[in-house]
Amino acid sequence: MANITLVDDDENIVASVSLALESHGHKVTAYHDGAAGLEALETSPPDLAILDVKMPRMDGMEVLRRLRQTSSIPVIMLTSKDEEIDEILGFNLGADDYIHKPFSQRLLIERVKALLRRSGIDGGEPEVSAEGGNKAIKRGKLTMDPARHESMWDGKPVKLTVTEFLLLQALAQRPGFVKSRDNLMDAAYDDQVYVDDRTIDSHVKRMRKKFRVVDPEFDAIETLYGVGYRYRES
């Protein structure tokens, strides 16, 4: 169903995860250190990447940071349960999901399935909000095409991750209407995934930075402190 790159230095995890994913029809290519994994991700981008946080030569956070400079492919991070700071940092850097070790193969498969569905890589249409369906969105300088998972600002492409795209889509579908963080979580995440308010804030912060690269005056996403966010159509 999908080409998946797995980067983890634990041979047992690589073997078990690869077997589980391949049994569901996915093609898995595995690497045992961050530097080799990053090179592969940049030269032959997969449909989805799974990155361990702690690895030799280059840790998963650095791989993610460098990857996000050029790529918006879906990324799941693997981390220890007691490393909450890793989760916060990972979302700040653009991770789409997190799985805490130890984890069941069933959980991993469901998370992979959900992320592929959200991005449309599973062979279906990209996941969209029920409010606007799969129709293209035009809001001022913003253009979004959910069917192609493409976004543009004033005619210039802006590469968004799966999560960022779904968050922006939820806001842009109803300009002027406030979306709480809970509303945005529902729009961007599967029911099995729980994230806190800081995660939504991190994704919005990254979105703003990306749009300000093409337009330093970008201010279409407004923060209403203690309430949520809204899209302002200029």
Short mmCIF file of C-alpha atoms in Angstrom, two decimals, residues 53-204:
data_model
loop_
_atom_site.label_atom_id
_atom_site.label_comp_id
_atom_site.label_asym_id
_atom_site.label_seq_id
_atom_site.Cartn_x
_atom_site.Cartn_y
_atom_site.Cartn_z
CA VAL A 53 14.43 9.67 18.61
CA LYS A 54 17.68 8.27 20.03
CA MET A 55 20.07 6.96 17.39
CA PRO A 56 23.82 7.00 16.64
CA ARG A 57 25.49 9.45 14.23
CA MET A 58 22.38 11.65 14.09
CA ASP A 59 19.36 11.50 16.41
CA GLY A 60 15.79 11.47 15.19
CA MET A 61 15.18 15.11 16.09
CA GLU A 62 18.02 16.28 13.89
CA VAL A 63 16.85 14.02 11.08
CA LEU A 64 13.37 15.53 11.38
CA ARG A 65 14.69 19.09 11.55
CA ARG A 66 16.73 18.67 8.37
CA LEU A 67 14.00 16.73 6.61
CA ARG A 68 11.43 19.47 7.25
CA GLN A 69 13.62 21.99 5.45
CA THR A 70 12.74 20.33 2.15
CA SER A 71 10.02 17.75 2.70
CA SER A 72 6.47 17.53 4.06
CA ILE A 73 6.16 13.72 4.05
CA PRO A 74 4.22 12.28 7.01
CA VAL A 75 6.47 11.42 9.97
CA ILE A 76 5.82 9.28 13.05
CA MET A 77 8.33 9.54 15.90
CA LEU A 78 9.17 6.74 18.34
CA THR A 79 10.18 7.74 21.86
CA SER A 80 10.34 6.47 25.42
CA LYS A 81 7.30 7.11 27.63
CA ASP A 82 9.28 9.16 30.12
CA GLU A 83 10.63 11.58 27.52
CA GLU A 84 7.75 14.07 27.25
CA ILE A 85 10.17 16.82 26.26
CA ASP A 86 10.99 14.80 23.13
CA GLU A 87 7.34 14.79 22.15
CA ILE A 88 7.01 18.55 22.56
CA LEU A 89 10.20 19.18 20.61
CA GLY A 90 9.19 16.74 17.89
CA PHE A 91 5.86 18.46 17.29
CA ASN A 92 7.66 21.80 17.24
CA LEU A 93 9.90 20.44 14.50
CA GLY A 94 6.96 19.14 12.45
CA ALA A 95 6.25 15.56 13.49
CA ASP A 96 2.75 14.35 12.58
CA ASP A 97 2.38 11.71 15.29
CA TYR A 98 4.13 10.07 18.23
CA ILE A 99 4.23 6.52 19.54
CA HIS A 100 5.67 5.78 22.97
CA LYS A 101 7.83 2.72 23.56
CA PRO A 102 6.99 0.01 24.34
CA PHE A 103 4.10 -0.20 21.87
CA SER A 104 1.97 -2.93 20.36
CA GLN A 105 2.23 -3.72 16.66
CA ARG A 106 -1.53 -3.28 16.40
CA LEU A 107 -1.24 0.30 17.69
CA LEU A 108 1.52 1.05 15.20
CA ILE A 109 -0.49 -0.34 12.29
CA GLU A 110 -3.54 1.72 13.26
CA ARG A 111 -1.48 4.91 13.58
CA VAL A 112 0.17 4.30 10.21
CA LYS A 113 -3.21 3.58 8.64
CA ALA A 114 -4.68 6.76 10.12
CA LEU A 115 -1.82 8.96 8.93
CA LEU A 116 -1.89 7.48 5.43
CA ARG A 117 -5.64 8.05 5.33
CA ARG A 118 -5.27 11.67 6.45
CA SER A 119 -2.79 12.31 3.66
CA GLY A 120 -4.63 10.32 0.98
CA ILE A 121 -1.69 7.98 0.45
CA ASP A 122 -3.79 4.90 1.20
CA GLY A 123 -5.32 5.08 -2.26
CA GLY A 124 -8.34 7.10 -1.23
CA GLU A 125 -8.96 10.82 -1.18
CA PRO A 126 -7.03 12.91 1.35
CA GLU A 127 -8.98 13.30 4.57
CA VAL A 128 -10.99 16.51 4.68
CA SER A 129 -13.40 18.21 7.03
CA ALA A 130 -17.06 17.39 6.58
CA GLU A 131 -17.79 21.12 6.38
CA GLY A 132 -16.12 21.69 3.03
CA GLY A 133 -15.74 18.28 1.49
CA ASN A 134 -12.95 17.91 -1.04
CA LYS A 135 -13.57 21.22 -2.79
CA ALA A 136 -10.79 23.69 -3.49
CA ILE A 137 -10.66 26.68 -1.13
CA LYS A 138 -9.97 30.27 -2.21
CA ARG A 139 -9.66 32.79 0.61
CA GLY A 140 -7.99 36.03 -0.40
CA LYS A 141 -4.40 35.18 -1.29
CA LEU A 142 -4.80 31.62 -0.02
CA THR A 143 -5.62 28.74 -2.35
CA MET A 144 -5.94 25.16 -1.10
CA ASP A 145 -6.56 22.05 -3.17
CA PRO A 146 -7.39 19.15 -0.82
CA ALA A 147 -7.50 16.62 -3.68
CA ARG A 148 -3.84 17.34 -4.47
CA HIS A 149 -2.85 18.35 -0.95
CA GLU A 150 -1.46 21.62 -2.31
CA SER A 151 -1.54 25.09 -0.79
CA MET A 152 -0.50 28.43 -2.30
CA TRP A 153 -0.24 31.99 -1.07
CA ASP A 154 -0.47 34.75 -3.66
CA GLY A 155 0.39 32.23 -6.36
CA LYS A 156 3.44 30.87 -4.52
CA PRO A 157 3.49 27.26 -3.24
CA VAL A 158 3.71 26.67 0.51
CA LYS A 159 4.62 23.12 1.53
CA LEU A 160 2.59 21.97 4.51
CA THR A 161 2.70 18.70 6.39
CA VAL A 162 -0.44 16.57 6.54
CA THR A 163 -1.34 17.92 9.97
CA GLU A 164 -0.64 21.54 9.07
CA PHE A 165 -2.75 21.25 5.92
CA LEU A 166 -5.75 19.84 7.80
CA LEU A 167 -5.49 22.52 10.50
CA LEU A 168 -5.36 25.32 7.95
CA GLN A 169 -8.19 23.80 5.97
CA ALA A 170 -10.38 23.70 9.08
CA LEU A 171 -9.69 27.38 9.72
CA ALA A 172 -10.02 28.58 6.12
CA GLN A 173 -13.32 26.81 5.47
CA ARG A 174 -15.11 29.31 7.71
CA PRO A 175 -13.21 32.60 7.82
CA GLY A 176 -13.99 34.75 10.82
CA PHE A 177 -15.28 31.83 12.88
CA VAL A 178 -13.25 30.84 15.91
CA LYS A 179 -11.96 27.29 16.17
CA SER A 180 -11.02 26.08 19.61
CA ARG A 181 -7.97 23.88 20.00
CA ASP A 182 -10.30 20.93 20.58
CA ASN A 183 -12.05 21.70 17.28
CA LEU A 184 -8.70 21.76 15.52
CA MET A 185 -7.61 18.50 17.14
CA ASP A 186 -10.77 16.86 15.81
CA ALA A 187 -10.08 18.24 12.32
CA ALA A 188 -6.46 17.13 12.12
CA TYR A 189 -6.16 13.96 14.18
CA ASP A 190 -7.65 10.50 14.26
CA ASP A 191 -9.81 9.63 17.26
CA GLN A 192 -7.07 7.33 18.56
CA VAL A 193 -4.54 10.16 18.79
CA TYR A 194 -4.56 12.56 21.71
CA VAL A 195 -2.50 15.74 21.64
CA ASP A 196 -2.50 18.66 24.04
CA ASP A 197 -2.96 22.37 23.39
CA ARG A 198 0.77 22.95 23.02
CA THR A 199 0.86 20.62 20.03
CA ILE A 200 -1.78 22.62 18.16
CA ASP A 201 0.07 25.84 19.04
CA SER A 202 3.31 24.36 17.69
CA HIS A 203 1.72 23.42 14.38
CA VAL A 204 0.16 26.87 13.99
#
